[in-house]
RNA sequence: GGACCUGUAGCUUAAUUGGAUAGAGCACCUGACUACGGAUCAGGAGGUUGGGGGUUCGAGUCCCUCCAGGUUCACCA
């Protein structure tokens, strides 16, 4: 033990061997990483493997809500974490633009819309379409109740309400290519896309490739028909097509309806195979809520049954639901935390707090807006991402999201402080040294910070291996906290001992870089001042 | 009913994957700048890790069982 010069001393407590690194070990570490501005980050693609990450996956019949925000943030963060782990990453989205849900909105618009458009209504298109979805649901409920009053059972009524039959008929006409149905469908979907675009942009997420269910279901149908020909799946008397999963301990699974139309599973079979053709991925991660665990279990089994060797490369990152204190969010009943509102509200809160602190009064209005936007979004994103993805979140809209403590703004603030130090340093002509000597060895607070910095690559790797942005978020907090503790007790620029000042300069710059990158991995921007 | 997930301080949560006295933040109380930024820092109080068994040197973590909550088992997506 004594011949290892990196070890200062050791002791044994309750069967544990404690090794304490020497101060010069940490000086060496800082010298090793000093000039590497991308310390801890791999080059995207360096690994030579491709990972496709699907997230967002909205239905086109309503605006995005808080649940989608969690999905998007996890997916986007994960894409950056995987890229920083050396993967080539393809960010992708499947738009569920087809199906009975959109037909419901279309039908309601046809019946009661009087030709209204987002322009005429002065409303975002996704909200307008969502209104008609709610309207359909309301009228449908009325019809059902009326039928029950006339003596039908609830089940019969729900199944045979004229509005539902009309919507189902519309879906059949859509799949048959009826020009009028297609026209309305295209028009209303476009309204929704335009609305989504605004939300995605506000949230700061994007995609490399977007798939549309209205395309992929055709591939899916073809796959099922081919499998039918090969005898891998079978047809029942009524003409519906099924896969038998009973030897896998599951049930039978419908793949095509009796009328030949596709179901959800059909299009996902198509989407997966199209993506494999497009990217020959080594891994494919679906960021989808845990309510679809069964779906993805079945998807993998069916693909395997159909002979696709890459079925084993599909992973489902199953995250928990976001609920309200009164229970699950329900779009149909309008009980949701709307994404646009939440984002705007966070930015507004950041503005109020910022104006009150008054630190940015010297900045132009536009610059201030930009900072408040970063802080509001930083608070929201960090709040969501610091929680283990697989846990459910209960979000109480009446309790505001914190800006102090273990929060995004705390970390942003720490970064702004660091930037401020270097701005001041430049004014005074202080430079960060190329190399440190070990004439000055780090004190306790400095050592605590540096050893945290040394853990960054490992934390980043763990986050990639376990698909967990939360690890990065909590790590960033620890670093920021350790820095603030050090910063409170010691001077950097004002330190008179040049050796000590140099070590602090190197360490502080590295802290700034690590915080910046860690937050980058979460998709959170860092302001130069706040 | 079957399958899967979750349960840690009033609230939000962490725990190096089986390791040391379960660690933070919010809220509550008490303190700290003529300093490079107080959205900060220091301290106090707050825990039978849902209950009970078991596995072993050692369990918040693994196994069994019960309790509570959630999801799913659709010719919805």
PDB file of N, CA and C in Angstrom, chain A residues 1 5 52 86 97 144 155 163 311 313 353 411 441 468 498 517:
ATOM      1  N   UNK A   1       0.831  -1.209   0.000  1.00  0.00           N
ATOM      2  CA  UNK A   1       0.000   0.000   0.000  1.00  0.00           C
ATOM      3  C   UNK A   1       0.862   1.255   0.000  1.00  0.00           C
ATOM      4  N   UNK A   5       2.012   5.940  -4.726  1.00  0.00           N
ATOM      5  CA  UNK A   5       2.153   7.327  -4.284  1.00  0.00           C
ATOM      6  C   UNK A   5       0.867   8.131  -4.388  1.00  0.00           C
ATOM      7  N   UNK A  52     -31.901   4.278 -32.671  1.00  0.00           N
ATOM      8  CA  UNK A  52     -33.082   5.048 -33.025  1.00  0.00           C
ATOM      9  C   UNK A  52     -33.878   5.283 -31.743  1.00  0.00           C
ATOM     10  N   UNK A  86     -21.390   8.047 -27.497  1.00  0.00           N
ATOM     11  CA  UNK A  86     -20.728   7.588 -28.706  1.00  0.00           C
ATOM     12  C   UNK A  86     -21.628   6.943 -29.747  1.00  0.00           C
ATOM     13  N   UNK A  97     -51.692   9.790 -36.783  1.00  0.00           N
ATOM     14  CA  UNK A  97     -52.569  10.713 -37.513  1.00  0.00           C
ATOM     15  C   UNK A  97     -53.773  10.003 -38.109  1.00  0.00           C
ATOM     16  N   UNK A 144     -75.838   8.245 -25.827  1.00  0.00           N
ATOM     17  CA  UNK A 144     -75.804   6.992 -25.078  1.00  0.00           C
ATOM     18  C   UNK A 144     -76.831   7.032 -23.946  1.00  0.00           C
ATOM     19  N   UNK A 155     -73.983  -1.169 -22.421  1.00  0.00           N
ATOM     20  CA  UNK A 155     -73.051  -1.756 -23.395  1.00  0.00           C
ATOM     21  C   UNK A 155     -73.570  -1.609 -24.822  1.00  0.00           C
ATOM     22  N   UNK A 163     -73.586   8.287 -33.515  1.00  0.00           N
ATOM     23  CA  UNK A 163     -72.370   9.072 -33.714  1.00  0.00           C
ATOM     24  C   UNK A 163     -71.137   8.180 -33.843  1.00  0.00           C
ATOM     25  N   UNK A 311     -35.538  -8.093 -33.736  1.00  0.00           N
ATOM     26  CA  UNK A 311     -36.602  -7.830 -32.750  1.00  0.00           C
ATOM     27  C   UNK A 311     -36.016  -7.667 -31.347  1.00  0.00           C
ATOM     28  N   UNK A 313     -33.514  -6.128 -30.509  1.00  0.00           N
ATOM     29  CA  UNK A 313     -32.861  -4.824 -30.319  1.00  0.00           C
ATOM     30  C   UNK A 313     -33.844  -3.739 -29.883  1.00  0.00           C
ATOM     31  N   UNK A 353     -39.836  36.710 -10.722  1.00  0.00           N
ATOM     32  CA  UNK A 353     -38.759  36.579  -9.739  1.00  0.00           C
ATOM     33  C   UNK A 353     -37.528  37.362 -10.159  1.00  0.00           C
ATOM     34  N   UNK A 411     -28.797  25.483 -10.463  1.00  0.00           N
ATOM     35  CA  UNK A 411     -27.628  25.065 -11.236  1.00  0.00           C
ATOM     36  C   UNK A 411     -27.273  26.137 -12.273  1.00  0.00           C
ATOM     37  N   UNK A 441      -1.773  22.267  -2.597  1.00  0.00           N
ATOM     38  CA  UNK A 441      -2.650  21.103  -2.663  1.00  0.00           C
ATOM     39  C   UNK A 441      -4.049  21.496  -2.213  1.00  0.00           C
ATOM     40  N   UNK A 468     -31.325   6.864 -17.915  1.00  0.00           N
ATOM     41  CA  UNK A 468     -31.872   7.684 -16.852  1.00  0.00           C
ATOM     42  C   UNK A 468     -31.273   9.087 -16.770  1.00  0.00           C
ATOM     43  N   UNK A 498      -0.646  32.736  -5.537  1.00  0.00           N
ATOM     44  CA  UNK A 498      -0.830  32.499  -6.974  1.00  0.00           C
ATOM     45  C   UNK A 498      -1.094  31.023  -7.277  1.00  0.00           C
ATOM     46  N   UNK A 517     -22.277  20.918 -19.665  1.00  0.00           N
ATOM     47  CA  UNK A 517     -22.505  19.672 -20.407  1.00  0.00           C
ATOM     48  C   UNK A 517     -23.581  18.807 -19.756  1.00  0.00           C
TER      49      UNK A 517
END
